[in-house]
Structure formats: structure tokens, C-alpha cells
Tab-separated table of C-alpha atoms in Angstrom:
chain	number	residue	atom	x	y	z
A	1	UNK	CA	67.209	-0.151	62.548
A	2	UNK	CA	70.835	-0.802	61.827
A	3	UNK	CA	71.826	-4.214	60.481
A	4	UNK	CA	75.436	-5.001	59.508
A	5	UNK	CA	74.592	-7.673	56.901
A	6	UNK	CA	71.562	-5.951	55.369
A	7	UNK	CA	70.737	-6.873	51.792
A	8	UNK	CA	68.055	-5.851	49.335
A	9	UNK	CA	66.297	-7.360	46.321
A	10	UNK	CA	64.262	-5.105	44.043
A	11	UNK	CA	61.538	-5.775	41.493
A	12	UNK	CA	60.239	-2.951	39.300
A	13	UNK	CA	57.273	-1.865	37.211
A	14	UNK	CA	55.857	1.315	35.704
A	15	UNK	CA	52.457	2.645	36.792
A	16	UNK	CA	50.546	5.319	34.925
A	17	UNK	CA	47.273	6.096	36.693
A	18	UNK	CA	46.723	2.414	37.450
A	19	UNK	CA	46.084	0.362	40.545
A	20	UNK	CA	48.417	-2.462	41.453
A	21	UNK	CA	47.454	-5.302	43.812
A	22	UNK	CA	50.338	-6.820	45.785
A	23	UNK	CA	49.650	-10.090	47.617
A	24	UNK	CA	51.848	-12.663	49.265
A	25	UNK	CA	53.176	-14.008	52.516
A	26	UNK	CA	56.176	-13.752	54.817
A	27	UNK	CA	57.434	-16.575	57.035
A	28	UNK	CA	60.354	-15.288	59.101
A	29	UNK	CA	62.061	-18.008	61.134
A	30	UNK	CA	64.969	-15.795	62.159
A	31	UNK	CA	66.521	-12.457	61.338
A	32	UNK	CA	64.803	-9.430	59.910
A	33	UNK	CA	62.829	-8.739	56.728
A	34	UNK	CA	60.780	-5.780	55.526
A	35	UNK	CA	58.889	-5.075	52.306
A	36	UNK	CA	58.814	-1.586	50.836
A	37	UNK	CA	57.203	-0.207	47.668
A	38	UNK	CA	59.272	2.729	46.395
A	39	UNK	CA	58.608	5.515	43.897
A	40	UNK	CA	61.394	8.080	43.959
A	41	UNK	CA	61.541	9.303	47.547
A	42	UNK	CA	58.031	7.961	48.304
A	43	UNK	CA	57.927	4.721	50.296
A	44	UNK	CA	54.995	2.512	51.260
A	45	UNK	CA	55.746	-0.176	53.844
A	46	UNK	CA	53.876	-3.461	53.407
A	47	UNK	CA	52.970	-4.940	56.780
A	48	UNK	CA	51.943	-8.609	56.985
A	49	UNK	CA	48.907	-9.498	59.115
A	50	UNK	CA	49.150	-11.784	62.167
A	51	UNK	CA	49.339	-14.846	59.850
A	52	UNK	CA	52.108	-13.345	57.690
A	53	UNK	CA	49.823	-12.550	54.734
A	54	UNK	CA	50.078	-9.375	52.647
A	55	UNK	CA	47.344	-7.754	50.576
A	56	UNK	CA	47.829	-4.140	49.541
A	57	UNK	CA	46.417	-2.086	46.674
A	58	UNK	CA	48.642	0.710	45.379
A	59	UNK	CA	47.406	3.558	43.214
A	60	UNK	CA	50.120	4.861	40.925
A	61	UNK	CA	50.294	8.384	39.608
A	62	UNK	CA	53.044	7.643	37.113
A	63	UNK	CA	56.713	6.852	37.293
A	64	UNK	CA	58.667	3.754	38.112
A	65	UNK	CA	57.755	1.716	41.184
A	66	UNK	CA	59.975	-0.840	42.890
A	67	UNK	CA	59.126	-3.529	45.400
A	68	UNK	CA	62.087	-3.903	47.708
A	69	UNK	CA	62.685	-6.846	50.028
A	70	UNK	CA	65.256	-5.767	52.599
A	71	UNK	CA	66.667	-8.324	54.996
A	72	UNK	CA	69.430	-9.097	57.471
A	73	UNK	CA	70.459	-12.563	58.687
A	74	UNK	CA	67.101	-13.749	57.349
A	75	UNK	CA	65.922	-17.348	57.337
A	76	UNK	CA	62.434	-18.063	56.031
A	77	UNK	CA	60.446	-17.330	52.897
A	78	UNK	CA	58.861	-14.396	51.103
A	79	UNK	CA	56.252	-14.983	48.384
A	80	UNK	CA	54.966	-12.013	46.402
A	81	UNK	CA	52.632	-11.537	43.472
A	82	UNK	CA	51.684	-8.281	41.766
A	83	UNK	CA	48.973	-7.667	39.187
A	84	UNK	CA	47.009	-4.712	37.895
A	85	UNK	CA	43.911	-4.360	40.083
A	86	UNK	CA	40.529	-4.736	38.384
């Protein structure tokens, strides 16, 4: 996709052989939004279910991980929470 007013917000953490649970929700009223977990060149796309909810467990093998919220002409809300999985 190509979006002329695309923006990005990043949150980061370091994982060393741990599991991270990412939960949240997306309510997109207009525009475009996507959620991506990045580690170097590796990317994992978080896809909300039909109700806009997200629940994804990520297993880290070291390095720095970033949760990126990329959007263009977006109106709505994104709520995210991350915690080490038990």
C-alpha cells in the first residue's frame, strides 16, 4: 500500500528467550492502520479479529523488538498492552 500521509509510532522492548503477550483492540472509523512487531528485518503483522481485538503471543530469541503502529489519515483508537507471558 502507498499512503502519502503515512506515520508511525514505535514502542520497544528487549526479549531474551522469553514469550511476550500482546493484547489490545483497534477501532478504525476512517483511514488506515496496521500493527507490526519488528525485530531487525523480521516482521510479524498483528491482525485484529472481527471485533477488532488483538491477542498474540511472541517468542523472542534475543534482540530488540519494536511494536509499530503505522497509519494514514486515521481516525479511531488503538489500545495495546504487552506483558511477559506466563
